[in-house]
Coordinates of C-alpha atoms and ligand atoms in Angstrom, one line a residue:
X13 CA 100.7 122.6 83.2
X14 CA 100.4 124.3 86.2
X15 CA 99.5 122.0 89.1
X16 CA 98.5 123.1 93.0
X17 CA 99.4 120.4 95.5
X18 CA 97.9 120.6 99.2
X19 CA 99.2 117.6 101.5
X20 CA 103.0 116.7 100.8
X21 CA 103.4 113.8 103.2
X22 CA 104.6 110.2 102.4
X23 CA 102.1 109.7 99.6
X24 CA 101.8 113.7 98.4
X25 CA 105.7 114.3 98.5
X26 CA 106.8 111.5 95.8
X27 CA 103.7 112.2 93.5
X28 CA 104.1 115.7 93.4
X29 CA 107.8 115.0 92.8
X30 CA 106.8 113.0 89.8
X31 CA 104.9 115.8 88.2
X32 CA 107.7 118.4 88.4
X33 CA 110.0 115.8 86.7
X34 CA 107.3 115.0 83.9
X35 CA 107.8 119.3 83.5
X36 CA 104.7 120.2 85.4
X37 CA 104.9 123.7 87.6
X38 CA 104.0 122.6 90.9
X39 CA 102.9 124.2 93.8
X40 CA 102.5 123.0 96.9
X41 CA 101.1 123.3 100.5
X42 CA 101.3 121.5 103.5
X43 CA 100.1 122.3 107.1
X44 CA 103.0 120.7 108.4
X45 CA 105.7 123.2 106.4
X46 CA 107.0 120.2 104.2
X47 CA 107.7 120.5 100.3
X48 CA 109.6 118.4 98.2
X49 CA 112.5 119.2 96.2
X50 CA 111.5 120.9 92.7
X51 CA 108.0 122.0 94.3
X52 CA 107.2 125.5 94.6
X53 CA 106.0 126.4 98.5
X54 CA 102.6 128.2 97.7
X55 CA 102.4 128.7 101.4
X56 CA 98.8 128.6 102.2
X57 CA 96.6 126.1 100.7
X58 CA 94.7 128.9 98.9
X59 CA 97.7 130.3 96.9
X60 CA 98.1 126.8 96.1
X61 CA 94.9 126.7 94.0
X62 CA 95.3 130.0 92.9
X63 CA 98.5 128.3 91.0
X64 CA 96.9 125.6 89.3
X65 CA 94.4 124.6 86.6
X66 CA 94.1 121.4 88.1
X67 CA 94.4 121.0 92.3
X68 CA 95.6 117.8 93.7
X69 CA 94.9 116.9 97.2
X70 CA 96.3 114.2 99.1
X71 CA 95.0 114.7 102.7
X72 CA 94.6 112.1 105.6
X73 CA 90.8 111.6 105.9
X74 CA 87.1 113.2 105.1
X75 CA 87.7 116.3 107.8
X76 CA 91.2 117.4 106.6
X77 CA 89.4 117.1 102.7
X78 CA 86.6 119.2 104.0
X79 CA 89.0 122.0 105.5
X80 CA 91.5 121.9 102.9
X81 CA 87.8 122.4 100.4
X82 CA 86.7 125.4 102.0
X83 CA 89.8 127.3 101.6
X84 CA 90.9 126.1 97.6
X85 CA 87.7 126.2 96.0
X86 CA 87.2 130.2 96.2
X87 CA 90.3 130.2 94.7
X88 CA 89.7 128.6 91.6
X89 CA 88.4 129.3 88.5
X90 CA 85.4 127.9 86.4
X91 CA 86.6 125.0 84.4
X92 CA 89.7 124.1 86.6
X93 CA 90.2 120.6 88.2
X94 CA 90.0 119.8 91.4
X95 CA 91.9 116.1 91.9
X96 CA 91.1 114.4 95.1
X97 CA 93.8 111.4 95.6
X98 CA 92.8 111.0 99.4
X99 CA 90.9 108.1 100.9
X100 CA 88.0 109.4 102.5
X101 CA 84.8 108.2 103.5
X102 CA 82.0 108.5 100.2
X103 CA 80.0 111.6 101.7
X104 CA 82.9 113.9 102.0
X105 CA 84.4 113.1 98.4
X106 CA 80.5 113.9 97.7
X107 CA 80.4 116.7 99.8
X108 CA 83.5 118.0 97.7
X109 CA 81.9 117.1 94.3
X110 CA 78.7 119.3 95.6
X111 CA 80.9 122.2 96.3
X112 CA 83.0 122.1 92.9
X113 CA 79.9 121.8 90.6
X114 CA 78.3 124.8 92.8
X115 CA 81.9 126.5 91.4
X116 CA 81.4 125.3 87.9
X117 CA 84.6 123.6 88.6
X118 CA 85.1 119.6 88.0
X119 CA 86.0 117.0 90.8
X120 CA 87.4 113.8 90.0
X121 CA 87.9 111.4 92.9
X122 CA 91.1 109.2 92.4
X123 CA 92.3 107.3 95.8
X124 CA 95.1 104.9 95.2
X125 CA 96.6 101.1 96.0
X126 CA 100.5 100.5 95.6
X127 CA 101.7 102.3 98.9
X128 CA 105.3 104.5 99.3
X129 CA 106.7 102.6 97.0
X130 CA 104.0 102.8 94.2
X131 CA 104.1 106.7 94.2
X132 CA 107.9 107.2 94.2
X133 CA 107.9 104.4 91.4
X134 CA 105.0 106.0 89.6
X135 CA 103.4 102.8 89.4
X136 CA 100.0 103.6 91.5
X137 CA 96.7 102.3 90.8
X138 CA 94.2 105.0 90.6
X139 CA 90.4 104.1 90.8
X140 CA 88.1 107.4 89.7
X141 CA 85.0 109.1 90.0
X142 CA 83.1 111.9 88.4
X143 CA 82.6 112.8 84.6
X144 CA 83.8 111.7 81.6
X145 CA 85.0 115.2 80.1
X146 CA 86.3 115.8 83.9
X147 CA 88.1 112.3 83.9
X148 CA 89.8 113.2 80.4
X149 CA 91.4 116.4 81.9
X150 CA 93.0 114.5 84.6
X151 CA 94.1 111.5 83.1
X152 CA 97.3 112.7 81.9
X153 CA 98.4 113.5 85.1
X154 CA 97.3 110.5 86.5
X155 CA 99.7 108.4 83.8
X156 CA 102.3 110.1 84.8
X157 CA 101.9 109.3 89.1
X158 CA 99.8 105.5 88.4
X159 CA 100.6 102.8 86.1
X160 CA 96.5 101.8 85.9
X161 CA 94.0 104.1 85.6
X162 CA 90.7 102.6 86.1
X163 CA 87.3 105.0 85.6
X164 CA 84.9 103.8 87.9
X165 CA 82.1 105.9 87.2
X166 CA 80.1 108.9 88.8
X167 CA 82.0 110.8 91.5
X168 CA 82.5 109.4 94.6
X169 CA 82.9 105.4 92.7
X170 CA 86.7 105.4 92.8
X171 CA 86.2 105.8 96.6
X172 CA 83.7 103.1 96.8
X173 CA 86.5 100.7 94.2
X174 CA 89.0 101.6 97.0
X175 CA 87.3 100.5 100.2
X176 CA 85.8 97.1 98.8
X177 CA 89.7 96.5 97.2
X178 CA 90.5 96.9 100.9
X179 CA 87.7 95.3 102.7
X180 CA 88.9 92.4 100.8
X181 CA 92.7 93.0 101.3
X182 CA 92.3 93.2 105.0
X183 CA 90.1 90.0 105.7
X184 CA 92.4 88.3 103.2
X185 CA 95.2 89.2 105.2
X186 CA 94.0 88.1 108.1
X187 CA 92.9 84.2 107.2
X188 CA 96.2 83.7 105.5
X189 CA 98.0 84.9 109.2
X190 CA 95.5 82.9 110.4
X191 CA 96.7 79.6 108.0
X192 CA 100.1 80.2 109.1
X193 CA 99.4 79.8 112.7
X194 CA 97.1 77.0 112.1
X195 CA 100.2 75.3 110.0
X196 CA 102.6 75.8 112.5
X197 CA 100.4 74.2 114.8
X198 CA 100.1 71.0 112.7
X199 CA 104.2 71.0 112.4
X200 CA 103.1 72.1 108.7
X201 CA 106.2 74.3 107.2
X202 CA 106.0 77.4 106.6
X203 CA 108.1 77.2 102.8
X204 CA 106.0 74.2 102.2
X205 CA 102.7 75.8 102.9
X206 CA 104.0 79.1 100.7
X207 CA 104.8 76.4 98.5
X208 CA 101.4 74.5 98.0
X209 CA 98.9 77.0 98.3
X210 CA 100.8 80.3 95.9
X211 CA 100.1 77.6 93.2
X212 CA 96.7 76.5 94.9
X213 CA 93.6 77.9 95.1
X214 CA 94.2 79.4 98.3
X215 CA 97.1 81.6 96.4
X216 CA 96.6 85.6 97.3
X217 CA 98.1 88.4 96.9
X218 CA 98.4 88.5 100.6
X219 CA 100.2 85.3 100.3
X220 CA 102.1 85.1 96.9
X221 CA 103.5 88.9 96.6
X222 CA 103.0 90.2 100.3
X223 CA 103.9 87.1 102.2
X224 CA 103.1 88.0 106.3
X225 CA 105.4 85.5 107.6
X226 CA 109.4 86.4 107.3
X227 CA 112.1 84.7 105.1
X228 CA 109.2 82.9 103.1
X229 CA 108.1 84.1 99.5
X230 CA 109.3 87.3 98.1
X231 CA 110.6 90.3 99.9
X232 CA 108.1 91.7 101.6
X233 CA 107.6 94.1 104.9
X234 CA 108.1 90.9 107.1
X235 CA 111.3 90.5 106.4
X236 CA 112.3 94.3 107.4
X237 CA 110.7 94.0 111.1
X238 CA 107.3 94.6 109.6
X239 CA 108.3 98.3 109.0
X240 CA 105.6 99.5 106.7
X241 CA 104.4 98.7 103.6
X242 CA 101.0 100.1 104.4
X243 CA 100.7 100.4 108.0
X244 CA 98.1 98.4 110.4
X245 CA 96.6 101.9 111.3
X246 CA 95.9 102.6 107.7
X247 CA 94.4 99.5 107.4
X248 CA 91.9 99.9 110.2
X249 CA 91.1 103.4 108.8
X250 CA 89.9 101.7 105.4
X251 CA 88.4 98.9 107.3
X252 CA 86.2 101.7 109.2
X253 CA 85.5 102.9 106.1
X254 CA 83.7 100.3 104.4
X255 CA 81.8 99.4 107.3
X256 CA 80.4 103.4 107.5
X257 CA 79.9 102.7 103.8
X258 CA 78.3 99.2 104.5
X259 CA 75.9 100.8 107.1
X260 CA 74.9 103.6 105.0
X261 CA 73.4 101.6 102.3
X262 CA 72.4 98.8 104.9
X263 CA 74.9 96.3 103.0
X264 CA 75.4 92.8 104.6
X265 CA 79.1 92.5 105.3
X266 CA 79.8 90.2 108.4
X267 CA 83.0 89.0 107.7
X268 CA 84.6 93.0 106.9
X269 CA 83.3 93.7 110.3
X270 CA 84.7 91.0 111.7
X271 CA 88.7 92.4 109.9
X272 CA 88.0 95.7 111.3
X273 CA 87.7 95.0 114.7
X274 CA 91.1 92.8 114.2
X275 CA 92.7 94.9 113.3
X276 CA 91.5 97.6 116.1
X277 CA 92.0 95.1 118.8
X278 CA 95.8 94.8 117.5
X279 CA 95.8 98.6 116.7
X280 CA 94.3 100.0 119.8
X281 CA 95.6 97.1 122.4
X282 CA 98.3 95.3 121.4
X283 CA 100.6 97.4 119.8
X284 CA 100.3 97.1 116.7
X285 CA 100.2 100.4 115.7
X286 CA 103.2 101.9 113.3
X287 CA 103.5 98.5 112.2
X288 CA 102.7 97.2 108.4
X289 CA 99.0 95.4 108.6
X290 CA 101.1 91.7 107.9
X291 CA 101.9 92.1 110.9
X292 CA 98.5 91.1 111.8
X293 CA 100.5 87.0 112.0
X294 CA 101.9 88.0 115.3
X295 CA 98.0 87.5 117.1
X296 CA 98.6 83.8 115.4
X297 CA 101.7 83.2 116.2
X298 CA 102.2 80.4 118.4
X299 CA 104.6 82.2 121.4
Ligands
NAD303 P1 100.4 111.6 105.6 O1 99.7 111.7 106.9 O2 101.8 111.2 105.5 O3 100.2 112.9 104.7 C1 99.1 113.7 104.8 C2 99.6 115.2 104.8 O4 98.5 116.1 104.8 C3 100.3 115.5 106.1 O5 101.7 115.9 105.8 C4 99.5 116.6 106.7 O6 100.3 117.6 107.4 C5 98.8 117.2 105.5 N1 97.6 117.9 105.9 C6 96.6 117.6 106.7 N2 95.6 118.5 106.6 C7 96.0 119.4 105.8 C8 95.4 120.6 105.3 N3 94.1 121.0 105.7 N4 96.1 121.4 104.4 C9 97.3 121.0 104.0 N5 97.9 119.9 104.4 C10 97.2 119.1 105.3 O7 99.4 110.5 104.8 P2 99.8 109.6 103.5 O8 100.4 108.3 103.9 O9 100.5 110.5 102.6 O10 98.4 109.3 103.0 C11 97.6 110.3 102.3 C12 96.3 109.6 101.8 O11 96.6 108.5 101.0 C13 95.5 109.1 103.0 O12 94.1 109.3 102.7 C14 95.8 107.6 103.0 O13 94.7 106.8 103.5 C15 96.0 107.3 101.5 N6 96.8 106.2 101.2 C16 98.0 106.0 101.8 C17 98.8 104.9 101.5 C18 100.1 104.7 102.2 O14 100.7 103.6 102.1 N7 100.7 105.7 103.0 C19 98.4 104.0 100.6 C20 97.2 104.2 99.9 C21 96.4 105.3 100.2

């Protein structure tokens, strides 16, 4: 199939990668002159659409997915896909649904959880919106970048999948830092507190296969300087997210507010940007 790819960075490059070695023609754009080997360089993001039936983009926010919209969707045909992998806030992956049907073209919104890693292993997790007959046409593609595929419903759904996933993720994060200061505290260690509560039912994914605190649990970004992983900055974008999404539809969310202005504090004042969110254990830490 012939695939157009706009935004090649870390999460773009490897996926797009994947497609060309599952034999897909690939072509692919990025603002910031990247392409991976075995892409094709379209050069502008409208030649990019041009080149495909189906358009995957993989952009850093709502405004980027907005621009990157106006330019592909002249370009493409009636009938063709357009694949939005990007986590962006609910309106513009709406906004971008509104544009395609206006084009007679379908939108599927499929942001994704599994990080770096997940996309050069292939192993994402994909959470979608839009049609049925429009989710069909993409899922093959999506088997060959994801390991689980889950259709969430009407587009704009695999959006809202994503940020309550990481609403929960962050807070989650966050208490179990919190647990490890608190343990430390009580001369609590930390193996034995891995060890009680992974098989307790305080266990976590945070906790049992993302462990914030180094040389405890399995290998994890904390025991690599808390080089990301998925970084603290991501994490706050996601957390911002939800609580534009929470607002919008006047949802009660207290303790997601709460995680995103953590994780802005340690962000935006104590330096833990570029940083993988477990990091989050250093406000805890006793110094
Ligand atoms: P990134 O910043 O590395 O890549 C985005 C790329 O888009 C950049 O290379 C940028 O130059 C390009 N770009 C921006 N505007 C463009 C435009 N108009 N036309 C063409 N290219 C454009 O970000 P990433 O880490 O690859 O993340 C991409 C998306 O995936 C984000 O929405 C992010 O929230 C989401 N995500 C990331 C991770 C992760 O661990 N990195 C995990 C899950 C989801």
């Amino acid at each position: 199939m012939k695939i157009g790819f706009v935004g090649l960075g870390n999460m773009g490059n490897p996926m797009a990668q994947n497609l060309c070695r599952a034999g897909h023609e690939v072509a692919g754009f990025d603002i910031a002159a990247v392409c991976p080997d075995g892409v094709t360089d379209a050069g502008s993001s409208a030649a990019a659409a041009r080149h495909g039936q189906i358009v995957i983009t993989m952009l850093p926010d709502g405004n980027s997915l907005r621009n990157a919209v106006s330019e592909i969707m002249p370009e493409m045909s009636a009938g063709n896909v357009l694949l939005d992998c990007s986590t962006v806030d609910i309106a513009s992956a709406k906004a971008a649904a509104d544009e395609a049907s206006a084009a007679f073209v379908h939108f599927v919104d499929a942001p994704v959880s599994g990080g770096v890693s997940g996309a050069e292993a292939g192993t994402l997790t994909f959470m979608a919106g839009g049609t049925q007959e429009a989710f069909d046409l993409v899922l093959p593609l999506l088997k060959i970048m994801g390991g689980r595929v889950v259709h969430c419903g009407s587009a704009g759904s695999g959006q809202a999948a994503k940020i309550c996933n990481n609403m929960i993720l962050g807070a989650t994060m966050i208490v179990t830092c919190e647990a490890f200061g608190l343990a430390d505290r009580l001369g609590l260690s930390r193996d034995k507190m891995f060890e009680v509560v992974s098989t307790s039912s305080g266990f976590s994914w945070s906790l049992n296969k993302y462990c914030p605190a180094p040389n405890v649990g399995p290998n994890s970004p904390s025991d690599n300087d808390y080089m990301p992983g998925f970084a603290s900055d991501l994490m706050l974008k996601d957390l911002r997210l939800s609580q534009e999404a929470a607002t919008s539809c006047d949802a009660d969310t207290p303790i997601g507010r709460h995680a995103m202005e953590i994780f802005r504090t340690f962000v935006e004042e104590e330096n833990g940007s570029g940083l993988d969110f477990s990091a989050i254990i250093k406000k805890f830490e006793t110094p």
